[in-house]
Each structure stands twice: as C-alpha cells, then as structure tokens.
C-alpha cells in the first residue's frame, strides 16, 4: 500500500458483512486530519512491599493493550467516498464493506449521480457501519486488524474498532464531516504486514535411492527429500508468537526450537489429518482437522513438557527448528510435514 494508507479488515460471520476499507489519503475521500495517536495501557506491575523493610520486591510485570485514535475528515466535496453502488448491496449478506477497486472510470460515472451532501451522508453511514463491526461482536475470538503504511513499511494491530463519534455537521451540506474513531488492540505489538513461513518435512522413509524432486511443488514438498531441520529468520524487535501446523501421517510429532522450547503432541495423525497449534495472542487454540473436514480441540494432547501457548514465542534472530516423530508406516513418501508461520513484531508502527 502507498504511504499514508490505513486499512481496516475483518471477516464476515453469520451472514453479517465483513470489511476491507482502505482510507487515510485524500484520494479515498476519508483522510486523516492528523497523525494517528497511539496510546498504551499502563502495565500491570507485580511490585509488593517488603515487610519490615524499606522498598518493594519487584515481581512479574505485564504489558497491556495499545489503542489508536484517528481524527478523520470525510470529504465528498468533489467526489463520493463510497465507490461501490448501488448502496443497498454494501450491506447485503456476505458482502465486504469498502472492498472496491480504485477505478477512475467508475468514479467519473458516480460523480454524475447525487450531490456532495448525499455522498457525504452515505460515506459517514458506511464508516459508522464499518466501525460498528456487527460480525465481530457476536463472538469472543473474532478480531480484525488495522494496518498502516508509513516510511515504506506496513505494520498492523490486531483487535476491534471501538469508539466512534461524528463531529459538527455544519459543513455536511457542502460535503465535509469530521469523525473521531478508535481502534483497540489485544496487545501492544505492531506486526509486520508479511506473514513468514518455514517448512519441515520427511517424505523419504524407505531405503531405496531418492527420486529427483519436482521443479516446483507449491505447498507440497518434493517427494524424495527430507528437511527435518530449518533456520527461522525472525526479524523485528519483540518476541512473536507462531502458528505451527503438523500434517500426518505420524505418531507423537514434536517440533523443537533449539534453545527455546519444544512442543509435542501425544497422538497419531493419519493421512489427510493435521493439527494447528496456534499461539497467536488473539487465538491460542490447538485444533485437529480430520480427513473428512471435521474439527476438534486436542489441547489435552500437548505433553506436559510443552510450554504454555502464551510462552511459545520466537525471539528475534536466527533460530533452528527441528522435527522429530515416530512413523506410522515404513513406505516411502509417507511422512509428516510441518508449517511454521509468524509475523515479525515491533514496538511501534
């Protein structure tokens, strides 16, 4: 995205529309009047008084969430800000609010319809609907993200849109209304816009010589190779939580991040089955997908030596990941695959 762009994205649930609204620059019709204001909640400190002594004993501290306050100008003096018409379709079940191409031709057509005031009222109505986030409010684990591009880099906060206030309508008839909107995150990390992925696999289990791998295999590793160790290049400034997906067939799969922790599942995965250990702060689930598509929680299958999901972090630097397991079969090309995904985390935009 170009510098100055902000983007609020969340999914559709229960036939309620999701959102993918890009704003922030003047060309969008909804632009920032000043730089976004980031505030951090006070940390929860574990200091305790020393009985019979001066001073305190400093204990475990916890960082709390970040919030972003946006002062926006909804400006439709020269053109509408809602670019997808007819307007009734914007709120149709399953539609994504604000997800439209930046089409000069479409904009030229829309300029011949309506007035600056009608465009403005439609834009404020749309922005209020996006910030209302009906599809997120019905479930405790439903989140979106607010991303910002500045200085050539894109970083995002995960959370929900919160407060929304419409300012003076003195200029609405001329096509301008100020708005103040707030977004509250689940933590204080700013995540990179790029999702990083590293894979491990062991598809060659037999004693016959390996066959040449295919030149391009997408999400599937070459049939005749093993890669049971891999280097993870974690950038950023803060520890970040990964999501680890283990595909069968295998027994008791274990993924070790050397020097940090090892996570293991006490179960058997068949062909077509997989488990995702999601340590993201806004998720933290251990879910198994069966071959027929059904799902179930298998958090109880984590071994006692595995860390708590809250403590499963990747620290910045070069880390070594390792796969170990017991085979289900001795046939060649029948083994597990592991996908490790994360976003580099920073302390600010």
Short mmCIF file of C-alpha atoms in Angstrom, two decimals:
data_model
loop_
_atom_site.label_atom_id
_atom_site.label_comp_id
_atom_site.label_asym_id
_atom_site.label_seq_id
_atom_site.Cartn_x
_atom_site.Cartn_y
_atom_site.Cartn_z
CA UNK A 1 0.00 0.00 0.00
CA UNK A 2 1.19 3.58 -0.58
CA UNK A 3 2.46 5.66 2.32
CA UNK A 4 -0.42 7.21 4.24
CA UNK A 5 -2.83 4.33 3.67
CA UNK A 6 -4.76 2.81 6.56
CA UNK A 7 -6.72 -0.39 6.15
CA UNK A 8 -9.32 -1.93 8.46
CA UNK A 9 -10.08 -5.57 7.70
CA UNK A 10 -12.27 -8.20 9.36
CA UNK A 11 -14.21 -11.23 8.19
CA UNK A 12 -17.89 -11.89 7.61
CA UNK A 13 -19.66 -14.06 10.19
CA UNK A 14 -23.24 -15.31 10.41
CA UNK A 15 -24.16 -13.60 7.12
CA UNK A 16 -23.11 -10.23 8.55
CA UNK A 17 -20.77 -8.28 6.29
CA UNK A 18 -17.07 -8.03 6.90
CA UNK A 19 -14.91 -5.07 5.99
CA UNK A 20 -11.85 -4.25 3.90
CA UNK A 21 -11.80 -0.47 3.95
CA UNK A 22 -8.76 1.44 2.74
CA UNK A 23 -8.62 5.09 3.80
CA UNK A 24 -6.19 7.70 5.13
CA UNK A 25 -5.18 9.55 1.97
CA UNK A 26 -7.12 12.40 0.38
CA UNK A 27 -7.90 10.34 -2.73
CA UNK A 28 -10.01 7.91 -0.67
CA UNK A 29 -12.39 10.64 0.49
CA UNK A 30 -11.79 9.61 4.12
CA UNK A 31 -8.45 11.02 5.22
CA UNK A 32 -6.53 11.63 8.43
CA UNK A 33 -6.59 15.19 9.75
CA UNK A 34 -3.55 14.50 11.92
CA UNK A 35 -1.22 11.58 12.51
CA UNK A 36 -2.83 8.61 14.32
CA UNK A 37 -2.42 8.90 18.09
CA UNK A 38 -1.20 5.68 19.73
CA UNK A 39 -1.70 5.18 23.46
CA UNK A 40 -0.53 2.25 25.58
CA UNK A 41 -2.39 0.98 28.61
CA UNK A 42 -0.49 1.17 31.88
CA UNK A 43 1.49 -2.02 32.53
CA UNK A 44 0.29 -4.22 35.34
CA UNK A 45 3.20 -4.34 37.76
CA UNK A 46 3.84 -7.02 40.32
CA UNK A 47 5.61 -4.91 42.95
CA UNK A 48 4.98 -5.94 46.55
CA UNK A 49 6.01 -4.11 49.73
CA UNK A 50 8.85 -5.59 51.74
CA UNK A 51 7.50 -6.39 55.22
CA UNK A 52 9.55 -4.65 57.89
CA UNK A 53 11.94 -3.13 55.34
CA UNK A 54 12.28 -0.17 53.03
CA UNK A 55 11.49 -0.58 49.36
CA UNK A 56 9.50 -3.11 47.35
CA UNK A 57 10.02 -6.53 45.84
CA UNK A 58 9.56 -6.27 42.10
CA UNK A 59 7.62 -9.17 40.63
CA UNK A 60 6.17 -10.20 37.26
CA UNK A 61 5.02 -7.29 35.09
CA UNK A 62 2.50 -7.46 32.24
CA UNK A 63 2.20 -5.16 29.25
CA UNK A 64 -1.36 -4.33 28.24
CA UNK A 65 -3.02 -3.28 25.00
CA UNK A 66 -2.38 -0.46 22.56
CA UNK A 67 -5.09 1.81 21.16
CA UNK A 68 -5.16 4.08 18.12
CA UNK A 69 -7.28 7.23 17.89
CA UNK A 70 -7.99 8.54 14.38
CA UNK A 71 -9.23 12.03 13.55
CA UNK A 72 -10.73 11.71 10.09
CA UNK A 73 -12.21 14.06 7.55
CA UNK A 74 -14.99 12.60 5.42
CA UNK A 75 -14.63 14.77 2.34
CA UNK A 76 -17.03 14.38 -0.59
CA UNK A 77 -16.91 17.93 -1.89
CA UNK A 78 -15.67 16.79 -5.30
CA UNK A 79 -16.43 13.05 -5.43
CA UNK A 80 -18.21 10.30 -3.48
CA UNK A 81 -16.23 8.26 -0.95
CA UNK A 82 -18.45 5.18 -1.31
CA UNK A 83 -17.38 3.80 -4.66
CA UNK A 84 -19.46 0.63 -4.87
CA UNK A 85 -23.06 1.09 -5.98
CA UNK A 86 -25.94 0.51 -5.64
CA UNK A 87 -25.60 1.39 -1.97
CA UNK A 88 -28.08 -1.29 -0.90
CA UNK A 89 -25.63 -4.01 -1.89
CA UNK A 90 -23.00 -2.77 0.55
CA UNK A 91 -24.86 -4.30 3.49
CA UNK A 92 -26.04 -7.44 1.68
CA UNK A 93 -25.26 -10.76 3.45
CA UNK A 94 -21.69 -11.85 2.86
CA UNK A 95 -20.62 -8.59 1.26
CA UNK A 96 -17.34 -6.94 2.23
CA UNK A 97 -17.84 -3.27 3.10
CA UNK A 98 -15.42 -0.91 1.40
CA UNK A 99 -13.78 -3.56 -0.77
CA UNK A 100 -13.70 -1.98 -4.20
CA UNK A 101 -11.06 -1.16 -6.82
CA UNK A 102 -9.78 2.37 -7.23
CA UNK A 103 -11.33 2.89 -10.66
CA UNK A 104 -11.14 6.38 -12.22
CA UNK A 105 -13.83 5.40 -14.74
CA UNK A 106 -16.24 4.24 -12.02
CA UNK A 107 -15.54 7.40 -10.05
CA UNK A 108 -16.29 9.55 -13.10
CA UNK A 109 -19.64 7.79 -13.50
CA UNK A 110 -20.50 8.22 -9.82
CA UNK A 111 -19.70 11.93 -9.95
CA UNK A 112 -22.71 12.37 -12.22
CA UNK A 113 -25.02 10.94 -9.54
CA UNK A 114 -26.03 12.55 -6.25
CA UNK A 115 -24.74 15.67 -4.52
CA UNK A 116 -21.83 16.41 -2.17
CA UNK A 117 -24.21 16.21 0.79
CA UNK A 118 -25.77 12.89 -0.23
CA UNK A 119 -22.30 11.46 -0.92
CA UNK A 120 -21.13 12.67 2.48
CA UNK A 121 -24.03 11.22 4.42
CA UNK A 122 -23.56 7.91 2.60
CA UNK A 123 -19.85 7.90 3.44
CA UNK A 124 -20.38 8.63 7.14
CA UNK A 125 -23.06 5.96 7.25
CA UNK A 126 -20.65 3.44 5.68
CA UNK A 127 -17.82 4.41 8.03
CA UNK A 128 -20.09 4.05 11.05
CA UNK A 129 -21.17 0.60 9.80
CA UNK A 130 -17.55 -0.46 9.41
CA UNK A 131 -16.71 0.73 12.91
CA UNK A 132 -19.82 -0.90 14.37
CA UNK A 133 -18.35 -4.27 13.29
CA UNK A 134 -21.51 -6.33 13.76
CA UNK A 135 -19.87 -9.53 12.52
CA UNK A 136 -17.18 -9.34 15.23
CA UNK A 137 -19.32 -8.52 18.23
CA UNK A 138 -21.10 -11.88 18.33
CA UNK A 139 -18.06 -13.99 19.21
CA UNK A 140 -15.25 -13.57 21.78
CA UNK A 141 -12.47 -14.73 19.46
CA UNK A 142 -13.38 -12.66 16.40
CA UNK A 143 -10.88 -9.96 15.56
CA UNK A 144 -9.83 -7.75 12.71
CA UNK A 145 -6.71 -5.74 12.08
CA UNK A 146 -5.83 -2.12 11.44
CA UNK A 147 -2.77 -1.70 9.24
CA UNK A 148 -0.84 1.44 8.38
CA UNK A 149 1.78 2.10 5.73
CA UNK A 150 4.38 4.70 6.67
CA UNK A 151 8.02 5.07 5.70
CA UNK A 152 7.64 2.33 3.10
CA UNK A 153 6.65 -0.36 5.63
CA UNK A 154 3.29 -1.80 6.60
CA UNK A 155 2.51 -2.86 10.16
CA UNK A 156 -0.72 -3.89 11.77
CA UNK A 157 -2.52 -4.15 15.11
CA UNK A 158 -4.99 -6.95 15.81
CA UNK A 159 -8.16 -6.06 17.70
CA UNK A 160 -11.53 -4.42 17.16
CA UNK A 161 -12.86 -0.98 16.21
CA UNK A 162 -14.28 0.72 19.27
CA UNK A 163 -15.42 4.32 19.88
CA UNK A 164 -16.89 6.31 17.02
CA UNK A 165 -18.05 9.92 17.12
CA UNK A 166 -19.38 12.26 14.46
CA UNK A 167 -18.25 15.88 14.82
CA UNK A 168 -20.01 19.02 13.73
CA UNK A 169 -22.37 18.78 10.75
CA UNK A 170 -22.00 22.47 9.95
CA UNK A 171 -20.29 21.65 6.63
CA UNK A 172 -22.08 18.38 5.81
CA UNK A 173 -24.32 20.13 3.30
CA UNK A 174 -21.16 21.15 1.45
CA UNK A 175 -19.69 17.64 1.58
CA UNK A 176 -17.46 17.56 4.68
CA UNK A 177 -17.88 15.97 8.14
CA UNK A 178 -15.17 15.33 10.78
CA UNK A 179 -15.16 11.98 12.58
CA UNK A 180 -13.16 10.57 15.52
CA UNK A 181 -12.70 6.79 15.60
CA UNK A 182 -10.76 4.47 17.89
CA UNK A 183 -9.26 1.00 17.44
CA UNK A 184 -8.20 -1.12 20.44
CA UNK A 185 -5.73 -3.98 20.03
CA UNK A 186 -5.39 -7.19 22.01
CA UNK A 187 -1.74 -6.50 22.82
CA UNK A 188 0.93 -3.85 22.33
CA UNK A 189 2.80 -5.45 19.41
CA UNK A 190 2.82 -3.99 15.90
CA UNK A 191 3.04 -6.88 13.44
CA UNK A 192 4.68 -6.88 10.04
CA UNK A 193 2.37 -6.94 7.05
CA UNK A 194 4.16 -10.02 5.65
CA UNK A 195 3.43 -13.47 7.03
CA UNK A 196 6.61 -15.55 7.14
CA UNK A 197 6.57 -19.31 6.58
CA UNK A 198 9.15 -22.05 7.04
CA UNK A 199 8.54 -25.75 6.43
CA UNK A 200 9.91 -29.07 7.67
CA UNK A 201 9.15 -32.45 6.17
CA UNK A 202 10.22 -36.07 5.98
CA UNK A 203 8.72 -37.78 2.98
CA UNK A 204 11.55 -40.20 2.21
CA UNK A 205 11.42 -43.03 4.73
CA UNK A 206 12.49 -46.04 2.65
CA UNK A 207 15.92 -47.41 1.82
CA UNK A 208 15.73 -47.05 -1.96
CA UNK A 209 17.69 -44.16 -3.53
CA UNK A 210 15.69 -40.91 -3.65
CA UNK A 211 13.95 -39.85 -6.83
CA UNK A 212 14.59 -36.38 -8.27
CA UNK A 213 12.26 -33.75 -6.84
CA UNK A 214 9.82 -31.84 -8.96
CA UNK A 215 11.00 -28.37 -10.03
CA UNK A 216 8.00 -26.61 -8.48
CA UNK A 217 5.77 -28.02 -5.78
CA UNK A 218 3.98 -25.09 -4.13
CA UNK A 219 2.70 -26.12 -0.71
CA UNK A 220 3.82 -29.75 -1.12
CA UNK A 221 7.49 -30.62 -0.55
CA UNK A 222 9.48 -32.67 -3.09
CA UNK A 223 8.58 -36.33 -2.75
CA UNK A 224 12.14 -37.59 -2.49
CA UNK A 225 13.65 -35.23 0.07
CA UNK A 226 13.74 -34.75 3.81
CA UNK A 227 14.14 -31.45 5.61
CA UNK A 228 13.88 -32.14 9.32
CA UNK A 229 15.75 -29.01 10.37
CA UNK A 230 15.33 -25.43 9.15
CA UNK A 231 16.52 -21.96 10.02
CA UNK A 232 13.94 -19.39 11.05
CA UNK A 233 14.99 -15.79 10.42
CA UNK A 234 12.94 -13.78 12.90
CA UNK A 235 13.32 -10.03 12.43
CA UNK A 236 11.53 -7.33 14.36
CA UNK A 237 12.29 -6.05 17.84
CA UNK A 238 9.93 -8.06 20.06
CA UNK A 239 9.25 -11.78 20.62
CA UNK A 240 6.40 -13.02 18.45
CA UNK A 241 4.04 -15.99 18.69
CA UNK A 242 3.93 -18.58 15.88
CA UNK A 243 1.30 -20.92 14.48
CA UNK A 244 2.54 -24.47 13.84
CA UNK A 245 0.61 -26.84 11.58
CA UNK A 246 1.57 -30.53 11.57
CA UNK A 247 0.29 -32.73 8.73
CA UNK A 248 0.14 -36.53 9.02
CA UNK A 249 0.87 -39.34 8.83
CA UNK A 250 2.95 -39.54 12.00
CA UNK A 251 2.87 -40.52 15.67
CA UNK A 252 3.74 -38.16 18.56
CA UNK A 253 5.11 -35.31 16.40
CA UNK A 254 7.49 -32.90 18.10
CA UNK A 255 8.75 -29.51 16.92
CA UNK A 256 11.78 -28.12 18.74
CA UNK A 257 13.06 -24.56 18.58
CA UNK A 258 16.60 -25.12 19.77
CA UNK A 259 17.48 -23.17 22.87
CA UNK A 260 13.89 -22.02 23.47
CA UNK A 261 11.24 -24.72 23.75
CA UNK A 262 9.82 -27.93 22.28
CA UNK A 263 6.13 -28.64 21.66
CA UNK A 264 4.88 -32.22 21.25
CA UNK A 265 1.51 -33.88 20.67
CA UNK A 266 0.71 -37.31 22.13
CA UNK A 267 -1.47 -38.54 19.28
CA UNK A 268 -1.47 -40.23 15.90
CA UNK A 269 -2.18 -38.30 12.71
CA UNK A 270 -3.30 -40.24 9.68
CA UNK A 271 -3.01 -39.29 6.03
CA UNK A 272 -5.14 -36.21 5.37
CA UNK A 273 -5.22 -35.18 9.03
CA UNK A 274 -3.46 -32.22 10.59
CA UNK A 275 -3.22 -30.21 13.80
CA UNK A 276 -2.66 -26.47 14.14
CA UNK A 277 -1.06 -25.20 17.34
CA UNK A 278 -1.97 -21.53 17.22
CA UNK A 279 -0.12 -19.43 19.82
CA UNK A 280 -1.23 -16.04 18.46
CA UNK A 281 -2.39 -13.85 21.40
CA UNK A 282 -5.83 -13.46 19.80
CA UNK A 283 -6.35 -17.19 19.22
CA UNK A 284 -4.39 -19.73 21.30
CA UNK A 285 -6.03 -22.94 20.18
CA UNK A 286 -4.90 -26.49 19.41
CA UNK A 287 -7.24 -27.83 16.73
CA UNK A 288 -7.27 -31.10 14.80
CA UNK A 289 -8.78 -31.39 11.32
CA UNK A 290 -9.86 -34.90 10.37
CA UNK A 291 -9.73 -36.21 6.81
CA UNK A 292 -13.50 -35.67 6.48
CA UNK A 293 -13.15 -31.99 7.39
CA UNK A 294 -14.48 -32.18 10.96
CA UNK A 295 -12.61 -30.36 13.71
CA UNK A 296 -11.98 -30.88 17.41
CA UNK A 297 -9.80 -29.38 20.14
CA UNK A 298 -6.80 -31.51 21.07
CA UNK A 299 -5.24 -29.13 23.58
CA UNK A 300 -5.23 -32.02 26.07
CA UNK A 301 -2.83 -33.89 23.77
CA UNK A 302 0.01 -31.43 24.38
CA UNK A 303 2.64 -33.16 26.50
CA UNK A 304 3.49 -31.86 29.96
CA UNK A 305 6.91 -30.77 28.71
CA UNK A 306 5.34 -28.48 26.11
CA UNK A 307 5.23 -24.77 27.00
CA UNK A 308 2.06 -22.81 27.64
CA UNK A 309 0.89 -21.21 24.39
CA UNK A 310 1.41 -17.77 25.95
CA UNK A 311 5.09 -18.67 26.42
CA UNK A 312 5.58 -20.09 22.92
CA UNK A 313 7.43 -17.15 21.40
CA UNK A 314 10.13 -16.75 18.79
CA UNK A 315 12.78 -14.21 19.78
CA UNK A 316 14.37 -12.04 17.08
CA UNK A 317 17.42 -13.64 15.48
CA UNK A 318 18.30 -16.83 13.64
CA UNK A 319 16.67 -19.89 15.20
CA UNK A 320 16.92 -23.58 14.40
CA UNK A 321 13.71 -25.61 14.15
CA UNK A 322 13.74 -29.41 14.24
CA UNK A 323 11.12 -32.07 13.50
CA UNK A 324 11.00 -35.46 15.24
CA UNK A 325 8.26 -38.12 15.33
CA UNK A 326 7.53 -41.84 15.16
CA UNK A 327 6.50 -43.15 11.71
CA UNK A 328 3.10 -44.66 11.04
CA UNK A 329 4.45 -46.64 8.06
CA UNK A 330 7.77 -47.58 6.54
CA UNK A 331 6.59 -46.92 2.99
CA UNK A 332 8.45 -44.27 1.07
CA UNK A 333 6.90 -40.85 0.56
CA UNK A 334 4.64 -41.33 3.61
CA UNK A 335 5.67 -38.91 6.33
CA UNK A 336 4.74 -35.67 8.07
CA UNK A 337 5.07 -32.06 7.04
CA UNK A 338 5.25 -29.06 9.36
CA UNK A 339 4.48 -25.44 8.54
CA UNK A 340 5.70 -22.74 10.95
CA UNK A 341 4.23 -19.28 10.40
CA UNK A 342 4.77 -15.97 12.18
CA UNK A 343 4.80 -12.21 11.76
CA UNK A 344 7.75 -10.16 12.91
CA UNK A 345 6.74 -7.94 15.83
CA UNK A 346 7.77 -4.37 16.61
CA UNK A 347 7.19 -1.89 19.41
CA UNK A 348 5.67 0.77 17.11
CA UNK A 349 4.45 1.42 13.55
#
